[in-house]
Coordinates of C-alpha atoms in Angstrom, one line a residue:
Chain A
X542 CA 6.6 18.8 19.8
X543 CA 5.4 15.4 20.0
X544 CA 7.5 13.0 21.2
X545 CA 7.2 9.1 21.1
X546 CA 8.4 5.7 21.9
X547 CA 8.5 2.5 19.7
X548 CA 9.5 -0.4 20.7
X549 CA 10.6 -2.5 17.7
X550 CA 10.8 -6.5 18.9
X551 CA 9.0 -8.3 16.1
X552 CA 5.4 -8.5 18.1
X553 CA 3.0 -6.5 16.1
X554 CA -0.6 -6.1 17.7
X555 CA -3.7 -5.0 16.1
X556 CA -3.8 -2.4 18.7
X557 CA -0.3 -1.0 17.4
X558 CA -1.4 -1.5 13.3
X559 CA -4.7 0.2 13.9
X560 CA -2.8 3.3 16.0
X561 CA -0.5 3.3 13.3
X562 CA -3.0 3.6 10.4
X563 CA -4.5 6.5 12.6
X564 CA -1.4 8.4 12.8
X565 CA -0.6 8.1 9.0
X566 CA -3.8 9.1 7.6
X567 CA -2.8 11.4 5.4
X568 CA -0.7 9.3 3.2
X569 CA -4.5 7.5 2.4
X570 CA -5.4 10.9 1.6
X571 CA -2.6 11.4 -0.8
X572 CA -2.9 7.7 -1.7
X573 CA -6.5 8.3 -3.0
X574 CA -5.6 11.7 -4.5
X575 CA -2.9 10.1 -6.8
X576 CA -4.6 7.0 -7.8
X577 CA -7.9 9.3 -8.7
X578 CA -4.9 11.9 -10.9
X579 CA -3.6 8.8 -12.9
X580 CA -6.5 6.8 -13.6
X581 CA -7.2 7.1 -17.2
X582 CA -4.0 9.5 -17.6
X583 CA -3.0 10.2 -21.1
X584 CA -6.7 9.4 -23.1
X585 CA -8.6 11.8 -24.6
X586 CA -12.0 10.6 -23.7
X587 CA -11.4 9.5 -20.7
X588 CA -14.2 9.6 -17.7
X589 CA -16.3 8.5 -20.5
X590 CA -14.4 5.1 -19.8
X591 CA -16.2 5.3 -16.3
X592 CA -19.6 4.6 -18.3
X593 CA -18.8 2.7 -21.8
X594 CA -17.1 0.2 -19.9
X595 CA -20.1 -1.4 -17.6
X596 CA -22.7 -0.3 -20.4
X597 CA -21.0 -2.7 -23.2
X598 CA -20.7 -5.2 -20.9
X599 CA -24.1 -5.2 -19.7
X600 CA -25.1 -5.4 -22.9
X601 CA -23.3 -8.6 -24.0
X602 CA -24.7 -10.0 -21.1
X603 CA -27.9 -8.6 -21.8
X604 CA -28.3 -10.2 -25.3
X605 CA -26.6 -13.6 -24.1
X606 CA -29.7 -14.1 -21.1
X607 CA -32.1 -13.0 -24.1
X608 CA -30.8 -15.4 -26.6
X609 CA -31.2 -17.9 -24.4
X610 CA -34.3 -17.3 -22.8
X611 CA -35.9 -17.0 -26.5
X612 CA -36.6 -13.4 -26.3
X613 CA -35.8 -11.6 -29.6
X614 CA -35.5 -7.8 -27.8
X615 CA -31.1 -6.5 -27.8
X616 CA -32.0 -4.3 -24.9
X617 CA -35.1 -4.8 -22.4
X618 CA -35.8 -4.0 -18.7
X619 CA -33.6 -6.4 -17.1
X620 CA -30.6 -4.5 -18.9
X621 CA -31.3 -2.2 -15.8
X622 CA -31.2 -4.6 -13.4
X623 CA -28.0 -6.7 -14.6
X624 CA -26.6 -2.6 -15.0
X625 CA -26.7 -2.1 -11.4
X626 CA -25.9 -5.7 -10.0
X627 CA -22.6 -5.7 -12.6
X628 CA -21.5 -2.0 -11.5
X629 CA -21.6 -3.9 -7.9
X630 CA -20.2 -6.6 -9.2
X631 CA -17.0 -4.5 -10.3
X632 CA -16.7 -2.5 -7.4
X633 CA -16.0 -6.1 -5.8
X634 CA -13.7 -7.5 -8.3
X635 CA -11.6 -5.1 -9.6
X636 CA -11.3 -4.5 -5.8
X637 CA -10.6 -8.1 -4.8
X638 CA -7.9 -8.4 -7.6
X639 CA -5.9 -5.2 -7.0
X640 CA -6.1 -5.9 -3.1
X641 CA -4.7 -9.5 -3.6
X642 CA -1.9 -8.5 -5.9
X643 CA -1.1 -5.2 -3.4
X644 CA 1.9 -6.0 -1.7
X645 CA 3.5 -7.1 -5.2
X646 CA 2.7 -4.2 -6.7
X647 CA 4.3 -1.7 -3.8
X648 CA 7.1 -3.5 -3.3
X649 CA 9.0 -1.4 -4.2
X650 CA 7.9 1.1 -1.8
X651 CA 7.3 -1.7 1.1
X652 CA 10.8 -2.1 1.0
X653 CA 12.2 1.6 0.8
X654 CA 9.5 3.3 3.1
X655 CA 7.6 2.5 6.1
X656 CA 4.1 2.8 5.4
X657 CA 1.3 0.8 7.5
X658 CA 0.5 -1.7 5.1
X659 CA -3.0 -1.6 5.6
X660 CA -3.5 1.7 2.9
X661 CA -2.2 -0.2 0.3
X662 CA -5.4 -2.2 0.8
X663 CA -7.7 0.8 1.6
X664 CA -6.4 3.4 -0.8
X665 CA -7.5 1.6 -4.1
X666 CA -10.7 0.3 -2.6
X667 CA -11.4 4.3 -1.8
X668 CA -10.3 5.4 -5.1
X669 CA -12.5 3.0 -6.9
X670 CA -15.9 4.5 -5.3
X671 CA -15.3 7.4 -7.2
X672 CA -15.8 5.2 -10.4
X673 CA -18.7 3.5 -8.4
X674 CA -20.3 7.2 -7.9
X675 CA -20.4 8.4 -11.6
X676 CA -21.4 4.9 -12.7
X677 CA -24.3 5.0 -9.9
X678 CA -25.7 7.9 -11.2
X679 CA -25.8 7.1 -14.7
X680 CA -27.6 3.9 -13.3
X681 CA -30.3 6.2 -11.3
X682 CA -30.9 8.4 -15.0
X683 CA -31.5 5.4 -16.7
X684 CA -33.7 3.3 -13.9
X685 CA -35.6 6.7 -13.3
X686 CA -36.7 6.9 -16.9
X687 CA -37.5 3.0 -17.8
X688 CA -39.2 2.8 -14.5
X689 CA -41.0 6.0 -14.9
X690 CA -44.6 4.7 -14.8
X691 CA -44.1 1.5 -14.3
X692 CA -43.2 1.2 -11.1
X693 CA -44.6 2.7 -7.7
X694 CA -41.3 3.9 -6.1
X695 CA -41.0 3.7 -2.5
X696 CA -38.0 4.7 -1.2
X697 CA -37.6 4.2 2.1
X698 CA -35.1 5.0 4.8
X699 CA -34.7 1.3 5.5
X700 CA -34.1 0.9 1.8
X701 CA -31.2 3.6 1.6
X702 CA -29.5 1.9 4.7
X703 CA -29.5 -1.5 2.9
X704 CA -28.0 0.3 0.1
X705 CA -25.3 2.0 1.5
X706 CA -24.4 -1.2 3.9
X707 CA -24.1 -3.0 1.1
X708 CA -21.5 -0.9 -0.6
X709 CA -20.0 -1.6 3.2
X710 CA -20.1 -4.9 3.1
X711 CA -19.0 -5.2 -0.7
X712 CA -15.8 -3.5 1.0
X713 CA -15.5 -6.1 4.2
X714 CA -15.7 -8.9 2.0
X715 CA -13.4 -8.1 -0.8
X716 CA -11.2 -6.5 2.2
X717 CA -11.4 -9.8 4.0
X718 CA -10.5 -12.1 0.7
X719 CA -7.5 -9.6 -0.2
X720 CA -5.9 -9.7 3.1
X721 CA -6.4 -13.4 3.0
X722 CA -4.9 -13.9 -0.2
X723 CA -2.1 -11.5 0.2
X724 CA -1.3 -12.4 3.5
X725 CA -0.9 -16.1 2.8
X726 CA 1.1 -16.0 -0.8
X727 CA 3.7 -13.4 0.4
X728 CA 6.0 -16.6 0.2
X729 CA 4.0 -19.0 -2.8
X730 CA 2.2 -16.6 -4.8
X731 CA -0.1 -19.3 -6.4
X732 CA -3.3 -18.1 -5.1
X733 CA -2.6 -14.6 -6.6
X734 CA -2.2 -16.1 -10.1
X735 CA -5.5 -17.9 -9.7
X736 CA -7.5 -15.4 -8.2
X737 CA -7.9 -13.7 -11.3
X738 CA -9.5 -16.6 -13.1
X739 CA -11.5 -17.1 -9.6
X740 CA -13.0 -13.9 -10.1
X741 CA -14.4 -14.5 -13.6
X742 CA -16.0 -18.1 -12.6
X743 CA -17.2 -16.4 -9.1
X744 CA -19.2 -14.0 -11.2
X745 CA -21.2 -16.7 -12.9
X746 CA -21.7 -18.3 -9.5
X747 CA -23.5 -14.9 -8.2
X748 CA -27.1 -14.7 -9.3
X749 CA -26.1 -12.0 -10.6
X750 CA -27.1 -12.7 -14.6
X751 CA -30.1 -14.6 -12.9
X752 CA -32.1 -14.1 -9.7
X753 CA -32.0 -17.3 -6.7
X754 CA -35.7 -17.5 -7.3
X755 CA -35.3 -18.8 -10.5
X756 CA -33.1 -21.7 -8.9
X757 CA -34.6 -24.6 -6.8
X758 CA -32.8 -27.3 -4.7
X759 CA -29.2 -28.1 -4.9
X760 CA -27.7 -25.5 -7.3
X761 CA -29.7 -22.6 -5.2
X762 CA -27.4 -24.1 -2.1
X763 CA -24.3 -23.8 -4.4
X764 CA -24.8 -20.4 -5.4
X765 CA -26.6 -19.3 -1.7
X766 CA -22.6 -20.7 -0.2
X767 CA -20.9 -17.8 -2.5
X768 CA -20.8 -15.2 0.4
X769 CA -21.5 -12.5 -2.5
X770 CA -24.9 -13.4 -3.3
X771 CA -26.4 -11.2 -0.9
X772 CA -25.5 -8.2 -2.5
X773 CA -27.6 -8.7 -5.8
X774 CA -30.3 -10.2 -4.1
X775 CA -30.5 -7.2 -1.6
X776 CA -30.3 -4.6 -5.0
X777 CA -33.1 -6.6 -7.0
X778 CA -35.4 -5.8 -3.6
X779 CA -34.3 -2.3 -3.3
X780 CA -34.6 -1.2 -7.0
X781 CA -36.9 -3.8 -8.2
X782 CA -40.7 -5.2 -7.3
X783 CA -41.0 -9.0 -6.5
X784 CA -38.0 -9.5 -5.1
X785 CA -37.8 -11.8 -2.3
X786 CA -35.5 -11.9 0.6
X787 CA -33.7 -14.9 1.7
X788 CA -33.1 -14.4 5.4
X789 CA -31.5 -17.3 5.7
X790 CA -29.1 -16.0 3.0
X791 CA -28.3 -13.3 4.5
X792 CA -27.7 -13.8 8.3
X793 CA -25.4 -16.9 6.5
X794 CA -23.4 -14.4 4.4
X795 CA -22.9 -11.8 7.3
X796 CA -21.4 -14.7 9.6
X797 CA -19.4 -16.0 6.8
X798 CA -17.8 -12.5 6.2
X799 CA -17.3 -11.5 9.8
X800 CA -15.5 -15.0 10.0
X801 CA -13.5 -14.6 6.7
X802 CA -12.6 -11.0 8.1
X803 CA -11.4 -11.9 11.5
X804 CA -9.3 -15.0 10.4
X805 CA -8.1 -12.9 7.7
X806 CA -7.0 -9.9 10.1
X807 CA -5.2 -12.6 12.4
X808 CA -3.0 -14.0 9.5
X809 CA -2.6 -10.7 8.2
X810 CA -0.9 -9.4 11.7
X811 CA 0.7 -12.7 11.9
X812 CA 2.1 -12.3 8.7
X813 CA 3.5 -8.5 8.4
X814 CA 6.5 -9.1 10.2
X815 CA 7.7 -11.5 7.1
X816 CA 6.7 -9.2 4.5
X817 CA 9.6 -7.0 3.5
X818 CA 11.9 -9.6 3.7
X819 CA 9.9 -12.0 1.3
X820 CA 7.9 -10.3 -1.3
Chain B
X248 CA 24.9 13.5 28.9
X249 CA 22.0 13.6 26.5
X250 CA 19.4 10.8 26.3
X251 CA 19.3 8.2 24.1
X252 CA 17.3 8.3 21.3
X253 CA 18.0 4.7 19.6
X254 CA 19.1 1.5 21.9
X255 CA 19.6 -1.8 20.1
X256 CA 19.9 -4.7 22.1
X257 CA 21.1 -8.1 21.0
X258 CA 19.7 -7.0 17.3
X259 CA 20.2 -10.4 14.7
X260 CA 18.3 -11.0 11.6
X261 CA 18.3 -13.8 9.0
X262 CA 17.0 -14.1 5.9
X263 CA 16.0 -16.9 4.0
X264 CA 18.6 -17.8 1.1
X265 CA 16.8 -19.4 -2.1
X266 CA 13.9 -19.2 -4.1
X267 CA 10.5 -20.1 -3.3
X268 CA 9.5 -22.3 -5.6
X269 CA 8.0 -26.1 -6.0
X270 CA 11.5 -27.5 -5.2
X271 CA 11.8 -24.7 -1.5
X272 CA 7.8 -26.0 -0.8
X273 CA 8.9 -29.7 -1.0
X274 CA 12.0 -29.3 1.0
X275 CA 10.1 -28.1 3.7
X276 CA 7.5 -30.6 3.7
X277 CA 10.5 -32.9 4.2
X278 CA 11.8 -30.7 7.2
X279 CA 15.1 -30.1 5.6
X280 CA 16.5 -26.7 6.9
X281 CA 16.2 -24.0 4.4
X282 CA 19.7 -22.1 4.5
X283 CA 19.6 -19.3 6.2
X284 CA 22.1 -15.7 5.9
X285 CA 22.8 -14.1 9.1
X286 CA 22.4 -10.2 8.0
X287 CA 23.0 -9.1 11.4
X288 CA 24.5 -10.7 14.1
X289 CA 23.9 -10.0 17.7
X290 CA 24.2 -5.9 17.4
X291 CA 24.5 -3.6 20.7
X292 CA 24.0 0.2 20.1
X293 CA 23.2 3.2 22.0
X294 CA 22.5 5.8 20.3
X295 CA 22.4 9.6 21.5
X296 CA 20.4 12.8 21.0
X297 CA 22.2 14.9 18.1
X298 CA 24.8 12.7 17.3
X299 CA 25.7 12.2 13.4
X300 CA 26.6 8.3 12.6
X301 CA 28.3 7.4 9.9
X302 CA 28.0 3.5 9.2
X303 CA 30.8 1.7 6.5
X304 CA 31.4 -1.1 5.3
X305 CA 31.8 -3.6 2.6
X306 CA 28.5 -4.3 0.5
X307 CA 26.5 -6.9 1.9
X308 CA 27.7 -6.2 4.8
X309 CA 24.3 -5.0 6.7
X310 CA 24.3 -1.7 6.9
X311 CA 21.3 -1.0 4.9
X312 CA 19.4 -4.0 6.9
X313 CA 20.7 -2.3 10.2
X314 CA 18.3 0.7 9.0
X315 CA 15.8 -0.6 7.8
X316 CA 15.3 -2.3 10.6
X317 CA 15.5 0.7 12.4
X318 CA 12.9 2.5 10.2
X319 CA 10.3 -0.5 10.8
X320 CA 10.6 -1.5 7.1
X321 CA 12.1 -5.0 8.4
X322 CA 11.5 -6.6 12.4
X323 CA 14.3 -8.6 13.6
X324 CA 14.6 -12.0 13.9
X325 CA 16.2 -12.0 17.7
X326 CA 16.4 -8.9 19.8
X327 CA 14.5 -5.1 20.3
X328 CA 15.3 -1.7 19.3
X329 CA 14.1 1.4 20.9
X330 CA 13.2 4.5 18.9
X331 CA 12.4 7.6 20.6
X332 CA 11.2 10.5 18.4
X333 CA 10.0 10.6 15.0
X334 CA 12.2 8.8 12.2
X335 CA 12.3 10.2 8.4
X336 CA 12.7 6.6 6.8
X337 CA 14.3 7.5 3.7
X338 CA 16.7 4.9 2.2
X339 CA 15.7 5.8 -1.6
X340 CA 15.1 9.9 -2.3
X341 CA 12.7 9.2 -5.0
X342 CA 10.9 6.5 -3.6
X343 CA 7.6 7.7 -3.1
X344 CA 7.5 9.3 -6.0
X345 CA 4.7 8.3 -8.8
X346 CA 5.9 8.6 -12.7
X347 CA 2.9 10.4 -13.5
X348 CA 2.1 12.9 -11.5
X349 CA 3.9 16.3 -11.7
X350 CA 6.5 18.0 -9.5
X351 CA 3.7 19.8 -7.5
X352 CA 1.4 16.5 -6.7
X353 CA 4.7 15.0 -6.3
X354 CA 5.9 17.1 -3.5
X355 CA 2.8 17.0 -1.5
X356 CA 2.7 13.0 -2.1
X357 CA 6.4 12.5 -1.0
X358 CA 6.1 15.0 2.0
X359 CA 3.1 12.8 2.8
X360 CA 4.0 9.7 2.4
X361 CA 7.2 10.6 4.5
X362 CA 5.0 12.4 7.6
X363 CA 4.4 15.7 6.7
X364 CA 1.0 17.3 6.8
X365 CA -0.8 18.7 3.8
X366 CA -0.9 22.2 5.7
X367 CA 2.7 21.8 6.6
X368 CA 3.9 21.4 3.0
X369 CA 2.3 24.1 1.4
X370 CA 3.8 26.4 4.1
X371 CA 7.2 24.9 3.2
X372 CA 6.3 24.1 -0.6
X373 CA 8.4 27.1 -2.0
X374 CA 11.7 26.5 0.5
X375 CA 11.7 22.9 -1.4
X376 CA 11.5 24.1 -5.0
X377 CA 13.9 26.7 -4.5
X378 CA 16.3 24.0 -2.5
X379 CA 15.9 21.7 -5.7
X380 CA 17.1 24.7 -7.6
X381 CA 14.4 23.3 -10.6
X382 CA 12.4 25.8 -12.9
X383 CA 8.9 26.6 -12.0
X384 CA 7.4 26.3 -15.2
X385 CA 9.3 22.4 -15.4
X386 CA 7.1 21.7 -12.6
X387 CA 3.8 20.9 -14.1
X388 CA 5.3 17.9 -16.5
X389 CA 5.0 14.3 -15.5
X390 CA 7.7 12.9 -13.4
X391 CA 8.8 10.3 -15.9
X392 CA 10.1 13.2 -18.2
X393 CA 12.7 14.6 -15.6
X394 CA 15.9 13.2 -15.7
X395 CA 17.2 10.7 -12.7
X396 CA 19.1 13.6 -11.2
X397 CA 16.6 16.0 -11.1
X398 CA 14.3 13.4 -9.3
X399 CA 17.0 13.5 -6.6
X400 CA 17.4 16.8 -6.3
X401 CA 13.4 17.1 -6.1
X402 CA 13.3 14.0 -3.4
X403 CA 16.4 15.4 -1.3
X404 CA 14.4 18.7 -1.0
X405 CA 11.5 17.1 0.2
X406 CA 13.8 15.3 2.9
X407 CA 15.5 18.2 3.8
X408 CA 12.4 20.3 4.8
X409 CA 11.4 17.3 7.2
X410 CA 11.3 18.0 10.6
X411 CA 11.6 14.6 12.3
X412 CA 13.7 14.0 14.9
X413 CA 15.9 11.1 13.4
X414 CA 17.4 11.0 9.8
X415 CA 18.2 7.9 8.2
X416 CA 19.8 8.4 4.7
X417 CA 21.3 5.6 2.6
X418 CA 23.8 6.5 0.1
X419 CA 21.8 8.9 -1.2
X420 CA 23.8 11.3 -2.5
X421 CA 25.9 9.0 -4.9
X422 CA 24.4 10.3 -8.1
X423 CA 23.8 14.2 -8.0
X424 CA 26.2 16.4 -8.7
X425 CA 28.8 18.2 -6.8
X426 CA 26.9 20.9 -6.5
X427 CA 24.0 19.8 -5.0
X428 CA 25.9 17.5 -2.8
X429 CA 27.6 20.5 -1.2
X430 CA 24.7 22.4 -0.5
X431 CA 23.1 19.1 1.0
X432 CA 25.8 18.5 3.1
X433 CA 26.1 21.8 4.4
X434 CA 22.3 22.1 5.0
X435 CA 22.5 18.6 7.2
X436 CA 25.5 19.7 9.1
X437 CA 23.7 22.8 10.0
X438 CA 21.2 21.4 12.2
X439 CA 22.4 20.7 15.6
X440 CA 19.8 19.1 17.2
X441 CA 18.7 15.9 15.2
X442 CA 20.1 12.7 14.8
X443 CA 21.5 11.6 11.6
X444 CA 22.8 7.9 10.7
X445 CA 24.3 8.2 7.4
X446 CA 25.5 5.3 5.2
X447 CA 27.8 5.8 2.8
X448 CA 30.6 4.8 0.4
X449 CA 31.9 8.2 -0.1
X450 CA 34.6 8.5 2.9
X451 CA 34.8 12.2 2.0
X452 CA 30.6 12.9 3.1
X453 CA 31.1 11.0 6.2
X454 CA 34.2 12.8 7.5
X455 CA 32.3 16.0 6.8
X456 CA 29.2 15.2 7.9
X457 CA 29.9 12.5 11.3
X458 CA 31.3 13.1 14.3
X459 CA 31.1 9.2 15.3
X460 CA 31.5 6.1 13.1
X461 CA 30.7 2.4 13.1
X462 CA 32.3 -0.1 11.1
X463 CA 29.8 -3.1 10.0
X464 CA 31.3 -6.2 8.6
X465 CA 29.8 -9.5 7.7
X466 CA 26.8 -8.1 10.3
X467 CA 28.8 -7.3 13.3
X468 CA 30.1 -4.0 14.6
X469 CA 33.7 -4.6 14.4
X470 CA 34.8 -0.9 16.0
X471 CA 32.8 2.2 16.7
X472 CA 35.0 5.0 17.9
X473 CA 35.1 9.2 16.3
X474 CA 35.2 9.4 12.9
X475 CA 39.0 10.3 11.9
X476 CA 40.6 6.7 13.9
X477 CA 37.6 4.6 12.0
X478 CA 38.2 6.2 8.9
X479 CA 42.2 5.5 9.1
X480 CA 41.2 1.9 10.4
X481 CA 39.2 1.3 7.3
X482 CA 41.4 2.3 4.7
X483 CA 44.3 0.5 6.7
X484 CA 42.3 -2.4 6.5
X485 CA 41.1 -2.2 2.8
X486 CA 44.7 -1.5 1.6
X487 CA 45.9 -4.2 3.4

């Protein structure tokens, strides 16, 4: 039978967290389980929820771009594009909120179980790719039959690795800003309440409904310091022709997120000790 | 002698008094001391393998801080503990339990969430349902439409298929009935070999269940001797 020692004295390292997580990895497993049993529980249509949800509002956003730009079309070829940067786009956010707001939400359980409280961070974040997945191939059916003809497609191995290192990095970052958040408001929760209005400006600051190119001197600084606007710049290039890459942009986000994560990780550790007793 | 398997040493913990609001943020900036509630105050305990605790006291007395502490849900403020084995934290039956899943999912998230392994409940799954003494059939609804004392029964039988080496229970078999209390009881004093530290109000479990006692008030230990003097002690000193 395995036997072990803890010592409990109030210093937490990350050595100790991560060998933790480790040894209770099947309550993420069980975590993921039951968040992917309730979601939508009780509706009658529900996985369709997985798809009308981005689709409408793509298309608002669609028609809004159009509108302005003068074009008379309701749906058109960049309703593809914006589909696939805003299913992204909600991977991040819905992620960033719930993470923020996780230790309020499992308080209840913080304070009646031990559980390392790094899987109420990872669990939803997990969970949530399953929504990602069905929305991503719904994304590939459409792309595949706009782009048909139009488009020499050339997918290359390089191209796949961006992709799937940006769903990776889509994690680190909203990862990094959750911990953040969480760790600093467990006792003045006013960054939690603002987050959520953070989130809605942050996605207008994302050339997201518009490409850097199409931005020039100062504001394309503003919106290159968001350390999300890698991610839609790096889909436009892997679905999309004449789509450049901002090097620059990118070596500047990955710095800025491996930052943001180790800061994040030391507050977080520094911070754990505090948390039942506060929250 | 048997080893120990828990050793506090010089154990305190304080918590905060107050809100934490605008008024708690300024007071600070002016480096006015926050008040502060001793929970537990300089605590010395060993421990040993197999023994059954029984901890009593007042409310807000630290009992239930003393174990959680103890279960890594809190750190102390001043002092170490040493745990050696595995500890079932469980200081609320039905706390891992999510409204809308049903008993099955339930049992496997509980069991989970509390160390067992996947392979190890469904080996077990059947012990626990017939332990629970619930239907079958009553297993596939949502949790939210059992009653609060089916819950229990469904958490305790969770708990009582564990196989850690430390039990921590907090007054946890208040509400279900005498029934179930008895078979509870008698399943716990069965087992020889594991720890248990038991809080509770009911003087009756803890003479059953406890061989040793401790008496907790205002976060000290004010005696800690075999069950039957603490017990007269106590109700000495409540009639008084």
């Amino acid at each position: 039978m395995k036997s072990y020692y803890k010592n409990i004295d109030g210093n937490i390292t990350a050595k100790s967290i991560l060998s933790d997580l480790y040894s209770n990895r099947y309550i993420l497993y069980e975590f993921v389980k039951r968040d992917l049993k309730i979601l939508y529980t009780q509706s009658i249509s529900g996985p369709l929820f997985y798809i009308i949800f981005p689709l409408v509002q793509c298309g608002v956003f669609n028609f809004i771009i159009n509108k302005f730009s003068g074009k008379n079309v309701i749906i058109d070829k960049t309703f593809v594009e914006l589909l696939i940067c805003l299913i992204f786009w909600n991977l991040f956010s819905s992620n960033l909120v719930k993470g923020c707001e996780a230790l309020i939400i499992n308080s209840k359980m913080i304070k009646k179980v031990y559980i390392p409280r790094l899987i109420f961070y990872l669990a939803p974040f997990l969970s949530s790719l399953a929504t990602f997945l069905v929305q991503l191939s719904f994304f590939l059916i459409l792309y595949f039959s706009f782009y048909k003809n139009s488009v020499t497609l050339e997918f290359s191995i390089i191209k796949c690795l961006t992709f799937l290192s940006l769903i990776i990095y889509s994690f680190l970052l909203c990862f990094a800003g959750s911990l953040f958040v969480s760790s600093i408001s467990i006792k003045y929760r006013d960054l939690i309440y603002l987050i959520k209005y953070l989130v809605q400006i942050l996605l207008f600051l994302s050339p997201i409904l518009y490409s850097l190119s199409s931005l020039d001197g100062l504001s394309r600084l503003i919106i290159g310091l968001n350390p999300y606007s890698m991610v839609p710049e790096l889909l436009r290039w892997i679905f999309f022709e004449n789509a450049i890459i901002y090097l620059d942009l990118i070596i500047y986000n990955l710095i800025f997120t491996l930052i943001f994560l180790i800061i994040s990780l030391i507050i977080f550790i520094n911070n754990e000790k505090y948390v039942a007793d506060m929250i | 002698m048997s080893e120990n398997v828990i050793k506090i040493k010089n154990l305190t913990k304080e918590f905060t008094l107050g809100k934490f609001d605008t008024r708690h943020f300024f007071n600070k900036i002016a480096q006015k001391q926050s008040q502060k509630k001793i929970a537990l105050n300089n605590i010395n305990l060993d421990i040993k393998k197999g023994e059954k605790i029984g901890i009593i006291g007042k409310n807000g007395s630290g009992k239930s801080t003393l174990l959680k502490i103890i279960c890594r849900i809190m750190y102390p403020t001043n002092g170490i503990i040493e745990v050696k084995g595995k500890v079932a934290s469980i200081l609320e039956a039905k706390a891992g339990f999510h409204n809308e899943l049903n008993g099955y999912e339930n049992i496997y998230l509980h069991g989970s969430i509390l160390g067992m392994r996947k392979n190890e409940i469904k080996h077990k799954i059947d012990n626990i349902i017939n332990f629970s003494g619930l239907k079958y059939k009553n297993l596939h609804t949502p949790l939210k439409r059992f009653s609060s004392g089916e819950l229990i029964r469904l958490g305790f039988s969770v708990i009582m298929h564990l196989d850690s080496d430390i039990f921590i229970l907090d007054e946890m078999l208040a509400v279900s009935d005498k029934d179930f209390e008895r078979k509870c009881i008698s399943h716990i004093s069965r087992v020889k070999d594991k720890t248990l530290l038991f809080v509770s109000h009911q003087l009756h479990q803890i003479k059953e269940l406890c061989n040793r006692c401790i008496l907790i008030d205002e976060g000290k230990v004010i005696a800690d001797d075999n069950t039957n003097n603490i017990l007269d002690y106590y109700e000495k000193l409540n009639s008084k």
